[in-house]
Amino acid sequence: MSQSYEEFSAALSDRTRRRELLFRGDRPYYVLFSQQFSRADLEALSDTATAIRRLDRHRDGVDFLRRILHGHRVMNLFAQPSTRTAESFIAAADKLGASTRLVSDMRTSSFAKGESIDDSVRTLSSFFDTIVVRHHDDDFASRASWALSQSGRPIPVISAGSGKTQHVTQSLLDIYTLRYSFANRGGIDGKRVLLVGDVGRNRAARSLAYMLTKFDVSRVDIVCHKDYLPEDGLLEYLGRHGIDVRIHDKLGQTLEKLGKEVDAIYMTRLQQEWDSGSGGEKKLGAPDDFVLHHEYSRFVRDDCVIMHPLPRINELPEAWESHPGFVVWRQVRNGMWMRSALLASIHGAADEIRARAARLNLV
Ligand code: ASP
Ligand code: CP
């Protein structure tokens, strides 16, 4: 049945319709934003990521994994810069035996000649089995998903960062990292998370906030300059899902007051690439009130988890790397495992992977 893009987008705000549009049975198919996943989905993806991580250390496991997506081709279309997301998607696909292409300069594609999103992705679906896309336009990935869903040859689409709105695969790896970090402390339920920085425009922090609503989290603290507060429905969504959001504007004072109660601090950089009209050279970096100075370590517990999606500028000094809860490099590595798990789940191989890991006594 044909459906306009407007109807498709409107249906995405209805939970039941969204599930029908974005999943094929239990398998994610179009991966666009955090709200689309249930807690059970997140747990299954995390278990699959752990199974892949352990199989990858086992000789038979490595060979088994490489057969999972053998013959598949993954297109990585990155219209914005990336180090971690692009490379970890490539590594993730490689672990499963798929081949990949990375297009990161849009001037080399026919977008530069004015080709529409619809025609471009329909063309790519003739050659690839999955499209991973990062774009400055908030709606690019959903538009591509819609265009493919209306075509005779749909293929899965994964957003690898959509404008200023969401970075769903980042929040998948962040949830995986938090689950791991809190494994001996009852999991994510009941934990206090502090988000710091440009939460209005940092899609990683935004996607994580949305995903925290899937857990029994009753309060989220945000340290954010008033100019960088989320203006869209994020805060309202958190409130509607039972999360008490407290906004603060100075990190040092906030930690002095609440630091010992906080279980995880999620740092982010200012998203200065979106600023306009500044002219000349911009000085990169966050103002002092949003920098996690190392001297604040006296305000936080040793087991407080310190996270950052990266890249960092000045907001998370290197001195924090010796803090016992510093997990930033683990986040990077987890990106590869969680993205492998996502690709495997999309292509219906998650159960087989978990079963093989169990048979080899790896989980
Ligand atoms: N790398 C993340 C993103 O692309 C976070 C950032 O760039 O600050 O959204
Ligand atoms: N965390 C993240 O998305 O990093 P990149 O921008 O380098 O992909």
XYZ file of C-alpha atoms and ligand atoms in Angstrom:
380
model
C 0.000 0.000 0.000
C 1.519 3.314 -0.952
C 1.991 5.858 1.779
C 3.251 9.443 1.561
C 6.345 10.523 3.477
C 4.122 12.757 5.623
C 1.963 9.751 6.569
C 5.066 7.659 7.291
C 6.567 10.373 9.564
C 3.281 10.953 11.362
C 2.912 7.205 11.984
C 6.359 7.144 13.641
C 4.991 9.043 16.631
C 2.484 6.254 17.344
C 4.161 3.423 19.256
C 2.292 0.528 17.616
C 2.492 1.904 14.094
C 6.178 2.697 14.620
C 6.895 -0.906 15.516
C 5.119 -2.109 12.378
C 7.029 0.315 10.170
C 10.505 -0.022 11.639
C 10.680 -3.730 12.512
C 10.193 -6.993 10.629
C 8.859 -9.246 13.376
C 11.424 -8.991 16.179
C 14.139 -7.733 13.857
C 14.931 -4.026 13.618
C 14.884 -2.984 9.967
C 14.968 0.821 9.885
C 17.036 2.092 12.820
C 16.213 5.755 13.280
C 15.843 6.755 16.925
C 16.100 5.493 20.492
C 12.392 5.430 21.260
C 11.832 2.639 18.742
C 13.586 0.042 20.923
C 11.923 -1.739 23.817
C 13.827 -2.775 26.879
C 13.653 -6.395 25.680
C 15.206 -5.323 22.332
C 18.052 -3.593 24.190
C 18.680 -6.620 26.361
C 18.689 -8.975 23.363
C 21.077 -6.701 21.441
C 23.399 -6.469 24.441
C 23.432 -10.250 24.881
C 24.185 -10.673 21.177
C 27.025 -8.141 21.424
C 28.530 -10.073 24.341
C 28.206 -13.353 22.425
C 29.989 -11.811 19.411
C 32.709 -10.324 21.620
C 33.418 -13.729 23.149
C 33.133 -15.688 19.891
C 35.659 -13.305 18.393
C 38.231 -14.539 20.920
C 37.633 -18.193 20.028
C 39.165 -19.775 16.904
C 35.995 -21.596 15.823
C 34.000 -18.532 16.837
C 35.889 -16.240 14.464
C 35.237 -18.556 11.502
C 31.597 -18.946 12.494
C 31.116 -15.160 12.719
C 32.659 -14.572 9.309
C 30.022 -16.767 7.699
C 27.087 -14.826 9.216
C 26.930 -12.051 6.606
C 29.201 -13.578 3.996
C 28.240 -12.151 0.590
C 26.454 -9.124 2.113
C 27.440 -5.615 1.126
C 27.105 -2.644 3.479
C 27.110 0.947 2.189
C 28.350 3.558 4.671
C 27.225 6.966 3.465
C 28.740 9.648 5.689
C 27.891 13.225 4.749
C 29.425 14.464 8.032
C 32.853 13.713 9.517
C 33.336 10.576 11.576
C 36.184 8.574 13.048
C 34.537 6.095 15.416
C 31.119 5.453 13.924
C 32.243 4.918 10.343
C 35.248 2.782 11.248
C 33.396 0.738 13.848
C 30.594 -0.023 11.390
C 33.226 -1.177 8.907
C 34.961 -3.311 11.540
C 31.599 -4.659 12.737
C 30.569 -5.716 9.227
C 34.011 -7.196 8.648
C 33.732 -9.376 11.770
C 30.551 -10.859 10.254
C 32.130 -11.398 6.850
C 30.276 -8.623 4.982
C 32.065 -6.325 2.569
C 31.736 -2.565 2.956
C 32.020 0.689 1.046
C 32.528 4.087 2.630
C 31.432 7.228 0.798
C 32.363 10.252 2.867
C 32.674 12.941 0.243
C 29.260 13.732 -1.149
C 30.876 15.709 -3.984
C 31.857 12.375 -5.491
C 28.242 11.131 -5.606
C 25.379 12.290 -7.785
C 23.863 14.173 -4.830
C 26.221 16.877 -6.089
C 24.272 16.934 -9.343
C 21.011 17.402 -7.470
C 19.834 13.779 -7.368
C 17.048 13.241 -4.818
C 17.455 11.148 -1.663
C 14.780 8.812 -2.984
C 16.508 8.074 -6.283
C 19.935 7.834 -4.678
C 18.978 5.273 -2.053
C 16.874 3.276 -4.502
C 19.933 3.103 -6.720
C 22.133 2.001 -3.817
C 19.661 -0.734 -2.910
C 20.482 -2.408 -6.233
C 24.058 -2.965 -5.082
C 23.914 -3.173 -1.281
C 22.077 -5.112 1.422
C 22.196 -2.429 4.141
C 22.691 1.335 4.144
C 24.303 3.111 7.106
C 23.874 6.849 6.853
C 25.099 9.936 8.717
C 23.701 13.248 7.543
C 23.329 16.838 8.743
C 19.669 16.762 7.771
C 17.562 15.502 10.733
C 15.236 13.627 8.381
C 17.616 12.126 5.840
C 17.613 8.592 7.315
C 13.848 8.493 7.791
C 13.285 9.835 4.295
C 15.620 7.155 2.919
C 13.770 4.492 4.938
C 10.437 5.667 3.622
C 11.679 5.763 0.004
C 12.984 2.206 0.297
C 9.860 0.956 2.060
C 7.828 2.149 -0.936
C 10.184 0.578 -3.470
C 10.184 -2.944 -4.854
C 13.560 -3.629 -3.229
C 13.634 -2.398 0.358
C 16.844 -2.839 2.337
C 17.556 -1.901 5.974
C 18.678 1.643 6.810
C 20.628 2.527 9.947
C 21.055 6.124 11.078
C 24.643 6.755 12.149
C 23.809 10.284 13.331
C 20.862 12.417 12.219
C 21.440 16.169 12.286
C 21.032 17.619 15.760
C 18.429 15.095 16.828
C 19.645 11.545 17.401
C 22.607 9.192 17.274
C 20.820 5.957 17.968
C 23.719 3.511 17.538
C 25.799 5.636 19.935
C 23.122 5.243 22.584
C 22.998 1.489 21.934
C 26.707 1.236 22.743
C 26.285 3.617 25.693
C 23.528 1.467 27.156
C 25.703 -1.610 26.620
C 28.574 0.133 28.422
C 26.343 1.253 31.295
C 24.899 -2.261 31.690
C 28.422 -3.668 31.844
C 29.568 -0.991 34.292
C 26.609 -1.597 36.606
C 26.552 -5.391 36.189
C 27.438 -5.940 39.860
C 25.310 -3.065 41.091
C 21.860 -4.096 39.909
C 22.057 -2.795 36.329
C 20.869 0.567 35.024
C 17.631 0.596 37.046
C 17.667 3.117 39.854
C 20.887 4.821 38.697
C 21.448 8.579 38.568
C 22.918 9.909 35.318
C 24.272 13.442 34.836
C 24.375 14.725 31.233
C 26.755 17.616 30.655
C 27.118 20.043 27.755
C 25.216 21.048 24.683
C 22.255 18.739 25.290
C 20.101 20.739 22.875
C 22.293 19.836 19.924
C 24.365 16.878 21.061
C 22.574 13.982 19.420
C 24.519 11.406 21.455
C 23.341 12.830 24.801
C 19.838 13.268 23.416
C 19.575 9.680 22.188
C 20.889 8.402 25.511
C 18.295 10.436 27.419
C 15.526 8.930 25.293
C 16.914 5.429 25.806
C 17.127 5.834 29.591
C 13.318 5.970 29.636
C 13.394 2.230 28.869
C 14.865 1.623 32.336
C 13.670 2.321 35.825
C 15.416 5.671 36.013
C 13.513 8.254 37.996
C 15.791 11.274 37.761
C 18.202 12.741 35.211
C 20.331 15.828 35.935
C 21.471 18.015 33.065
C 24.228 20.617 33.299
C 23.644 22.846 30.332
C 23.919 26.499 29.409
C 20.469 28.051 28.909
C 21.346 28.660 25.246
C 21.907 24.937 24.718
C 18.775 23.567 26.365
C 16.731 21.202 24.210
C 13.896 23.235 22.745
C 11.961 20.413 21.161
C 9.991 17.693 22.913
C 12.893 15.908 24.681
C 12.312 17.292 28.191
C 8.567 16.862 27.850
C 9.115 13.243 26.705
C 11.320 12.478 29.712
C 8.721 14.005 32.037
C 5.949 12.016 30.400
C 7.976 8.849 30.987
C 8.284 9.493 34.701
C 11.756 11.044 34.738
C 12.278 14.049 36.983
C 14.679 16.292 35.015
C 16.732 18.857 36.925
C 18.638 21.488 34.976
C 21.813 23.075 36.353
C 24.157 25.613 34.821
C 27.481 25.100 36.605
C 29.192 21.723 36.685
C 31.499 22.438 39.653
C 28.685 23.632 41.939
C 26.408 20.805 40.816
C 29.003 18.163 41.604
C 29.828 19.745 44.941
C 26.161 19.398 45.862
C 25.188 16.112 44.161
C 28.419 14.448 43.099
C 28.315 11.565 45.576
C 24.768 10.645 44.474
C 25.662 10.472 40.788
C 26.346 7.028 39.258
C 27.423 8.167 35.773
C 28.591 11.442 34.214
C 28.094 11.728 30.448
C 30.281 14.530 29.091
C 29.800 16.068 25.643
C 31.510 18.753 23.593
C 29.816 21.916 22.404
C 28.485 21.332 18.892
C 30.111 24.459 17.485
C 29.854 23.284 13.888
C 26.197 24.378 14.032
C 26.989 27.965 15.107
C 26.608 30.468 12.363
C 27.688 34.017 11.755
C 30.681 33.929 14.089
C 33.075 34.796 11.269
C 36.802 34.092 11.331
C 38.450 31.402 13.434
C 36.224 29.997 16.151
C 37.838 29.047 19.433
C 36.840 25.441 20.016
C 35.963 24.178 23.454
C 33.495 24.494 26.295
C 33.335 27.381 28.769
C 34.654 26.631 32.244
C 31.221 25.848 33.713
C 30.943 22.773 31.462
C 34.453 21.397 31.917
C 34.966 18.385 34.191
C 38.071 19.760 35.901
C 40.096 16.997 37.462
C 39.923 18.712 40.859
C 36.200 17.787 40.896
C 37.190 14.159 41.377
C 36.936 14.794 45.120
C 33.189 15.350 44.664
C 32.484 12.026 42.884
C 32.671 8.422 43.991
C 35.399 6.131 42.631
C 32.740 3.935 41.063
C 31.091 6.855 39.247
C 31.183 5.981 35.544
C 32.773 8.683 33.349
C 31.620 8.618 29.714
C 32.023 10.693 26.564
C 30.937 9.804 22.998
C 34.066 11.568 21.648
C 35.549 13.559 20.057
C 36.488 15.603 23.128
C 37.980 19.083 23.088
C 38.685 20.553 26.544
C 35.684 19.323 28.518
C 37.122 16.005 29.745
C 40.797 16.417 30.711
C 43.092 13.424 30.232
C 43.848 13.328 33.976
C 40.468 11.569 34.361
C 41.774 8.489 32.557
C 43.139 7.124 35.837
C 39.725 7.393 37.531
C 38.459 3.816 38.191
C 35.119 4.554 36.509
C 36.590 6.021 33.301
C 35.111 3.897 30.465
C 35.519 6.130 27.417
C 37.860 3.781 25.531
C 35.597 0.868 26.415
C 32.705 2.804 24.826
C 34.722 3.058 21.604
C 35.409 -0.675 21.545
C 31.819 -1.499 22.498
C 30.696 0.471 19.448
C 32.087 -2.283 17.251
C 30.442 -5.110 19.245
C 27.085 -3.401 19.486
C 27.072 -2.473 15.794
C 27.923 -6.088 14.902
C 25.020 -7.185 17.085
C 22.731 -4.720 15.336
C 23.751 -5.872 11.848
C 23.328 -9.506 12.896
C 19.904 -8.809 14.422
C 18.720 -6.908 11.374
C 19.662 -9.847 9.174
C 18.070 -12.440 11.457
C 21.238 -14.051 12.805
C 21.102 -13.005 16.477
C 19.537 -16.234 17.824
C 22.041 -18.370 15.946
C 24.946 -16.327 17.336
C 23.746 -16.532 20.917
C 23.083 -20.273 20.541
C 26.604 -20.883 19.177
C 28.168 -18.886 22.016
C 26.148 -20.936 24.515
C 27.201 -24.195 22.855
C 30.841 -23.177 23.195
C 30.193 -22.269 26.857
C 31.076 -18.648 26.182
C 28.025 -17.022 27.781
N 30.553 11.941 17.574
C 29.277 12.288 18.131
C 28.330 12.723 17.008
O 28.674 12.629 15.859
C 29.396 13.316 19.210
C 30.068 14.589 18.772
O 30.473 14.731 17.613
O 30.193 15.460 19.639
O 27.257 13.126 17.312
N 30.981 9.095 18.761
C 30.987 9.400 17.441
O 29.952 9.409 16.779
O 32.211 9.623 16.913
P 32.481 9.997 15.393
O 31.805 11.338 15.174
O 33.961 10.056 15.280
O 31.853 8.957 14.540
